[in-house]
Coordinates of C-alpha atoms and ligand atoms in Angstrom, one line a residue:
M1 CA 133.5 -61.3 68.0
S2 CA 130.6 -62.1 65.7
N3 CA 129.1 -64.1 68.6
T4 CA 129.3 -61.1 70.9
N5 CA 127.4 -59.0 68.3
A6 CA 124.8 -61.7 67.9
T7 CA 124.2 -61.8 71.7
S8 CA 124.0 -58.1 72.1
D9 CA 121.5 -57.8 69.3
S10 CA 119.2 -60.2 71.0
M11 CA 119.7 -58.6 74.4
H12 CA 117.2 -56.7 76.4
K13 CA 118.3 -53.8 78.5
L14 CA 116.8 -53.4 81.9
Y15 CA 117.1 -49.8 83.3
G16 CA 116.6 -49.8 87.0
F17 CA 118.0 -49.3 90.5
L18 CA 119.0 -51.7 93.2
M19 CA 116.7 -49.7 95.6
S20 CA 113.7 -50.0 93.4
P21 CA 111.5 -53.0 94.3
Y22 CA 110.0 -53.3 90.8
S23 CA 113.5 -53.2 89.2
M24 CA 114.6 -56.0 91.3
K25 CA 111.4 -57.9 90.7
L26 CA 111.9 -57.7 86.9
R27 CA 115.6 -58.5 87.2
A28 CA 114.9 -61.7 89.2
Y29 CA 112.1 -62.6 86.7
L30 CA 114.4 -62.2 83.6
R31 CA 117.1 -64.2 85.3
Y32 CA 114.8 -67.1 86.1
R33 CA 113.4 -67.1 82.6
R34 CA 117.0 -67.0 81.1
I35 CA 116.1 -64.0 79.0
P36 CA 119.4 -62.3 78.1
F37 CA 119.6 -58.8 79.4
Q38 CA 122.0 -56.0 80.4
W39 CA 121.4 -54.3 83.7
C40 CA 121.8 -50.5 83.3
S41 CA 121.6 -48.4 86.4
G42 CA 122.6 -44.9 87.4
M43 CA 121.6 -41.6 85.8
E44 CA 121.2 -43.3 82.5
A45 CA 118.3 -45.3 83.9
H46 CA 116.8 -42.2 85.3
D47 CA 117.1 -40.4 81.9
I48 CA 115.5 -43.3 80.0
A49 CA 112.6 -43.4 82.5
R50 CA 112.2 -39.6 82.0
T51 CA 112.3 -39.5 78.2
K52 CA 111.4 -42.9 76.7
V53 CA 108.1 -43.9 78.5
K54 CA 104.9 -42.1 79.2
T55 CA 105.1 -42.1 83.0
Y56 CA 108.4 -41.6 84.9
M57 CA 108.8 -45.0 86.5
V58 CA 111.6 -47.5 86.7
P59 CA 112.2 -50.2 85.7
V60 CA 112.1 -49.6 82.0
I61 CA 112.8 -52.5 79.6
Q62 CA 114.3 -51.9 76.2
Y63 CA 113.4 -54.8 73.8
P64 CA 115.9 -56.0 71.2
D65 CA 113.9 -54.1 68.5
G66 CA 114.7 -50.9 70.3
T67 CA 111.3 -50.1 71.8
Y68 CA 110.8 -49.3 75.5
E69 CA 108.2 -50.2 78.0
N70 CA 107.6 -49.9 81.8
D71 CA 105.3 -51.4 84.4
S72 CA 106.5 -54.8 85.5
T73 CA 103.3 -56.7 85.6
P74 CA 102.2 -56.2 81.9
I75 CA 105.9 -56.7 80.9
I76 CA 105.8 -60.1 82.7
D77 CA 102.4 -60.9 81.0
K78 CA 104.0 -60.4 77.6
F79 CA 106.9 -62.7 78.3
E80 CA 104.6 -65.3 79.8
E81 CA 102.6 -65.3 76.6
K82 CA 105.6 -65.2 74.2
I83 CA 108.1 -67.7 75.7
A84 CA 106.8 -71.1 76.7
E85 CA 109.7 -72.5 78.7
R86 CA 110.1 -71.7 82.4
R87 CA 106.8 -69.7 82.7
T88 CA 106.0 -68.3 86.1
D89 CA 102.2 -68.7 85.6
P90 CA 101.5 -72.1 87.1
E91 CA 100.1 -74.6 84.7
N92 CA 97.0 -75.2 86.8
E93 CA 94.6 -72.3 85.9
A94 CA 93.4 -71.8 89.5
D95 CA 96.9 -71.8 90.9
A96 CA 97.9 -69.3 88.2
F97 CA 95.1 -67.0 89.4
L98 CA 96.3 -67.3 93.0
A99 CA 99.9 -66.5 91.9
Y100 CA 98.8 -63.4 90.1
L101 CA 96.7 -62.3 93.1
I102 CA 99.7 -62.6 95.4
E103 CA 101.9 -60.7 93.0
D104 CA 99.4 -57.9 93.0
F105 CA 99.2 -58.1 96.9
A106 CA 102.9 -57.6 97.0
D107 CA 103.0 -54.8 94.4
E108 CA 100.0 -52.9 95.7
W109 CA 99.9 -53.5 99.5
L110 CA 103.3 -54.6 100.8
L111 CA 104.7 -51.5 99.0
W112 CA 103.1 -49.2 101.6
P113 CA 104.5 -50.8 104.8
F114 CA 107.9 -51.0 103.0
F115 CA 107.7 -47.3 102.0
M116 CA 106.9 -46.4 105.6
H117 CA 109.8 -48.4 106.9
R118 CA 112.1 -46.8 104.4
W119 CA 111.2 -43.2 104.9
R120 CA 109.5 -42.6 108.3
L121 CA 112.6 -42.6 110.6
E122 CA 115.3 -40.0 110.3
V123 CA 118.1 -42.6 110.4
D124 CA 116.5 -44.4 107.5
Q125 CA 115.8 -41.2 105.5
K126 CA 119.5 -40.3 105.6
H127 CA 121.0 -43.7 105.0
N128 CA 118.6 -44.7 102.2
S129 CA 118.7 -41.5 100.3
Q130 CA 122.5 -41.6 100.3
W131 CA 122.5 -45.1 99.0
I132 CA 120.1 -44.2 96.2
L133 CA 122.2 -41.2 95.3
Y134 CA 125.4 -43.3 95.4
E135 CA 124.0 -45.6 92.8
A136 CA 122.6 -42.8 90.7
M137 CA 125.9 -40.9 90.7
K138 CA 127.9 -44.1 90.0
G139 CA 129.9 -43.7 93.1
A140 CA 131.1 -40.2 92.4
I141 CA 130.0 -38.6 95.7
N142 CA 133.0 -36.7 96.8
N143 CA 131.5 -33.4 95.9
D144 CA 129.5 -30.6 97.6
G145 CA 126.4 -31.6 95.7
F146 CA 126.0 -35.0 97.3
E147 CA 124.7 -34.0 100.7
T148 CA 122.3 -31.4 99.2
M149 CA 121.0 -33.9 96.6
S150 CA 120.5 -36.7 99.0
E151 CA 118.6 -34.3 101.3
L152 CA 116.5 -33.1 98.4
W153 CA 115.7 -36.7 97.6
A154 CA 114.9 -37.7 101.2
N155 CA 112.5 -34.7 101.4
R156 CA 110.7 -35.7 98.2
Q157 CA 110.3 -39.2 99.6
I158 CA 109.2 -38.0 103.0
D159 CA 106.5 -35.9 101.4
L160 CA 105.4 -38.9 99.3
T161 CA 105.2 -41.0 102.4
K162 CA 103.0 -38.5 104.2
K163 CA 100.6 -38.7 101.3
Q164 CA 100.7 -42.3 100.4
C165 CA 101.0 -43.9 103.8
G166 CA 98.7 -41.5 105.5
S167 CA 99.3 -40.1 109.0
P168 CA 102.0 -41.7 111.2
D169 CA 99.0 -43.0 113.3
Y170 CA 98.8 -45.7 110.7
D171 CA 102.4 -46.8 111.1
D172 CA 101.7 -49.5 113.6
M173 CA 98.9 -50.9 111.4
L174 CA 101.2 -51.0 108.4
D175 CA 104.0 -52.5 110.3
D176 CA 101.7 -55.1 111.8
S177 CA 100.4 -56.2 108.4
F178 CA 104.0 -56.5 107.2
Q179 CA 105.2 -58.5 110.2
T180 CA 102.2 -60.8 110.0
F181 CA 103.2 -61.4 106.4
L182 CA 106.8 -62.0 107.3
G183 CA 105.7 -64.5 110.0
I184 CA 103.8 -66.4 107.3
M185 CA 106.9 -66.4 105.1
E186 CA 109.3 -67.5 107.8
K187 CA 107.1 -70.6 108.4
A188 CA 106.7 -71.1 104.6
V189 CA 110.4 -70.9 103.6
A190 CA 111.3 -73.6 106.2
N191 CA 109.3 -76.0 104.0
G192 CA 110.9 -75.2 100.7
L193 CA 111.4 -72.2 98.5
F194 CA 108.2 -72.1 96.4
F195 CA 104.5 -72.2 96.8
F196 CA 103.4 -74.3 93.9
G197 CA 106.1 -77.0 93.7
S198 CA 109.8 -76.9 93.0
R199 CA 109.9 -73.9 90.7
P200 CA 109.0 -70.2 91.2
S201 CA 105.7 -68.6 90.3
R202 CA 105.2 -64.9 89.7
A203 CA 103.9 -64.7 93.4
E204 CA 107.4 -65.4 94.8
I205 CA 109.0 -63.0 92.2
G206 CA 106.6 -60.2 93.3
I207 CA 107.2 -60.9 97.0
Y208 CA 110.9 -60.9 96.3
G209 CA 110.7 -57.4 94.8
I210 CA 109.5 -55.8 98.0
L211 CA 111.6 -57.9 100.3
S212 CA 114.7 -57.2 98.3
Q213 CA 114.4 -53.7 99.7
E214 CA 113.6 -54.6 103.3
V215 CA 116.9 -56.6 103.5
Q216 CA 118.9 -53.5 102.4
D217 CA 117.3 -50.8 104.6
L218 CA 118.7 -50.0 108.0
T219 CA 115.8 -50.5 110.3
A220 CA 114.0 -53.1 108.3
S221 CA 117.1 -55.3 107.8
A222 CA 117.7 -55.2 111.5
F223 CA 114.3 -56.6 112.4
M224 CA 114.4 -59.0 109.4
R225 CA 117.7 -60.5 110.7
D226 CA 116.4 -60.7 114.2
K227 CA 113.0 -62.2 113.6
Y228 CA 112.8 -63.4 110.0
N229 CA 116.3 -64.7 109.4
F230 CA 115.5 -67.5 106.9
T231 CA 113.2 -65.2 104.9
M232 CA 116.2 -62.9 104.7
R233 CA 118.2 -65.7 103.3
W234 CA 115.4 -66.7 101.0
V235 CA 115.5 -63.3 99.4
S236 CA 119.1 -63.8 98.3
I237 CA 118.2 -67.1 96.8
I238 CA 115.2 -65.8 94.8
D239 CA 117.5 -63.0 93.4
D240 CA 119.0 -65.5 90.9
L241 CA 117.1 -68.6 90.1
S242 CA 118.6 -69.1 86.6
G243 CA 119.9 -72.6 87.6
V244 CA 116.6 -73.9 89.0
E245 CA 114.9 -76.7 87.1
G246 CA 111.7 -77.6 88.9
E247 CA 108.2 -79.0 88.5
W248 CA 104.8 -77.6 89.3
E249 CA 102.8 -79.3 92.0
P250 CA 99.1 -78.3 91.7
L251 CA 97.8 -76.8 95.0
S252 CA 94.2 -75.9 94.2
T253 CA 93.4 -79.5 93.3
D254 CA 93.8 -80.5 96.9
Q255 CA 91.5 -78.6 99.3
E256 CA 93.1 -79.7 102.5
K257 CA 96.6 -78.8 101.3
L258 CA 95.4 -75.5 99.9
M259 CA 93.5 -74.4 103.0
S260 CA 96.5 -75.1 105.2
S261 CA 99.1 -73.6 102.8
P262 CA 100.9 -70.3 103.2
V263 CA 99.0 -69.2 100.1
A264 CA 95.8 -69.3 102.1
E265 CA 97.4 -67.3 104.9
I266 CA 98.6 -64.6 102.5
L267 CA 95.1 -64.4 100.9
K268 CA 93.7 -63.5 104.3
L269 CA 96.0 -60.4 104.2
S270 CA 94.9 -59.7 100.7
G271 CA 91.2 -59.8 101.9
K272 CA 91.9 -57.6 104.8
Y273 CA 94.2 -54.9 103.4
H274 CA 94.9 -55.2 99.7
L275 CA 91.6 -55.8 98.0
P276 CA 89.6 -53.4 100.3
L277 CA 92.3 -50.7 99.5
L278 CA 91.9 -51.3 95.7
Q279 CA 88.1 -51.2 96.1
A280 CA 88.0 -48.0 98.1
N281 CA 90.6 -46.4 95.8
E282 CA 88.6 -47.3 92.7
K283 CA 85.4 -45.9 94.2
A284 CA 87.2 -42.6 95.0
L285 CA 88.6 -42.4 91.5
V286 CA 85.2 -42.9 89.9
N287 CA 83.7 -40.3 92.2
G288 CA 86.6 -37.9 91.6
E289 CA 87.5 -37.9 95.3
E290 CA 91.0 -37.0 96.3
T291 CA 91.1 -39.2 99.4
F292 CA 89.4 -42.3 100.6
S293 CA 89.2 -44.5 103.7
F294 CA 88.3 -48.0 104.5
D295 CA 88.0 -50.0 107.7
I296 CA 90.8 -52.1 109.1
D297 CA 89.9 -53.8 112.5
G298 CA 87.7 -50.9 113.4
T299 CA 90.1 -48.1 112.4
D300 CA 89.5 -46.0 109.3
F301 CA 92.6 -46.1 107.1
K302 CA 92.5 -42.8 105.2
R303 CA 94.9 -41.9 102.4
V304 CA 95.0 -40.1 99.1
S305 CA 93.6 -41.9 96.1
H306 CA 96.1 -42.8 93.4
D307 CA 95.7 -43.8 89.8
R308 CA 98.7 -46.2 90.0
H309 CA 96.1 -48.7 91.4
S310 CA 93.4 -47.9 88.9
N311 CA 93.8 -50.9 86.6
C312 CA 94.6 -53.5 89.3
L313 CA 91.1 -54.4 90.6
P314 CA 89.4 -54.5 87.2
E315 CA 92.2 -56.8 85.9
L316 CA 91.9 -59.1 88.9
Q317 CA 88.1 -59.2 88.5
K318 CA 88.5 -59.9 84.8
R319 CA 90.9 -62.8 85.4
Y320 CA 88.6 -64.2 88.0
A321 CA 85.6 -64.0 85.7
K322 CA 87.5 -65.9 83.0
L323 CA 88.2 -68.9 85.2
S324 CA 86.5 -72.2 84.3
S325 CA 83.7 -73.2 86.6
E326 CA 85.9 -76.0 87.8
S327 CA 88.6 -73.6 88.9
K328 CA 86.0 -71.3 90.6
V329 CA 84.7 -74.3 92.6
A330 CA 88.2 -75.2 93.6
L331 CA 88.9 -71.6 94.8
K332 CA 85.6 -70.9 96.4
P333 CA 86.5 -72.0 100.0
V334 CA 89.9 -70.3 100.1
L335 CA 88.6 -67.0 98.5
E336 CA 85.5 -67.0 100.7
E337 CA 87.3 -67.6 104.0
S338 CA 89.9 -64.9 103.2
G339 CA 87.3 -62.3 102.4
C340 CA 88.6 -62.0 98.8
L341 CA 85.6 -63.6 96.9
G342 CA 83.1 -60.8 97.5
I343 CA 85.5 -58.2 95.9
L344 CA 86.7 -60.4 93.0
D345 CA 83.4 -61.9 91.9
V346 CA 81.3 -59.0 90.6
Ligands
GSH1 N1 103.7 -50.6 88.5 C1 105.1 -50.2 88.3 C2 105.6 -49.4 89.4 C3 107.0 -48.9 89.2 C4 107.3 -47.9 90.3 O1 106.5 -47.5 91.1 N2 108.6 -47.5 90.3 C5 109.1 -46.5 91.2 C6 110.4 -46.9 91.8 S1 110.4 -48.6 92.5 C7 109.3 -45.2 90.5 O2 109.9 -45.2 89.5 N3 108.6 -44.2 91.0 C8 108.6 -42.9 90.4 C9 109.1 -41.8 91.2 O3 109.8 -42.0 92.2 O4 108.7 -40.7 90.8 C10 105.9 -51.5 88.0 O5 105.4 -52.6 88.4 O6 106.9 -51.4 87.4

């Protein structure tokens, strides 16, 4: 018994939902890092997110000292700094920058095509809101409130989709960006599980967060199974990497390898969608504008500005600025070719 107490004293609690990409991201992260935690879902998670942190957002982590925090990226930063074994920041500084950039790409761009897939079609709206509510209500759905509550939830998310994914005219563009990304992944995962050797970086963990959702949702899981079958399997593997013992293999030190890697392919999507979105959003926030637009292949993508992105670009630029000149030289070709450099190097 005393052992049990000792364990629970040093346990973190992770409040989240299976249908929240960032909850799954952080859960996979904690599992790989072998950081003991309890997974707490349902209304309890919702209540903690509502009352214990400034902005209502899951996941929320409760540290063993009783304090709470949300926002997965800074939480990961803290663990990276505090615990040396099994870090997900690659040892090579330039690789670590690329891993962080790809994590941000997943968090801040892939989120929107995923959101569109989840909430645009009626069949998904119904199915997904019911699954969310089933988890929230801990399975107790045999009551009159269930249908009404799941409809309310679906309507809330449909409204959010209208705002955050813009008009349905953009759905093809969002879908196209996502499927291009999945095409890159399908090739990549046939060469091994990880980008920087035989252990995961925060890039794979971030990607996992979004893909953990696509493999559950009705429409998305059907096209994943059909066209990106091994990526679908990859997702279940990344979910629990607690047994993986691997080595880093530096990528940025070998120009040929870097330029022909999946990392370089993903950076092209960051340069086309993700960084321009952050840049346009930042400009709109500075100018107090409620909407912004930027060009994607000759089409203006217009959407509401959002302060959830506000710290991302300055943080990326700060991390780029801090790199050694050797790392900057190693990264120049790949960042230049992908269109990222001009936005990062300010
Ligand atoms: N940057 C945050 C984003 C978290 C986030 O957006 N969580 C969503 C669910 S996955 C949420 O709680 N949204 C609030 C809402 O639906 O009102 C993170 O990385 O943890």
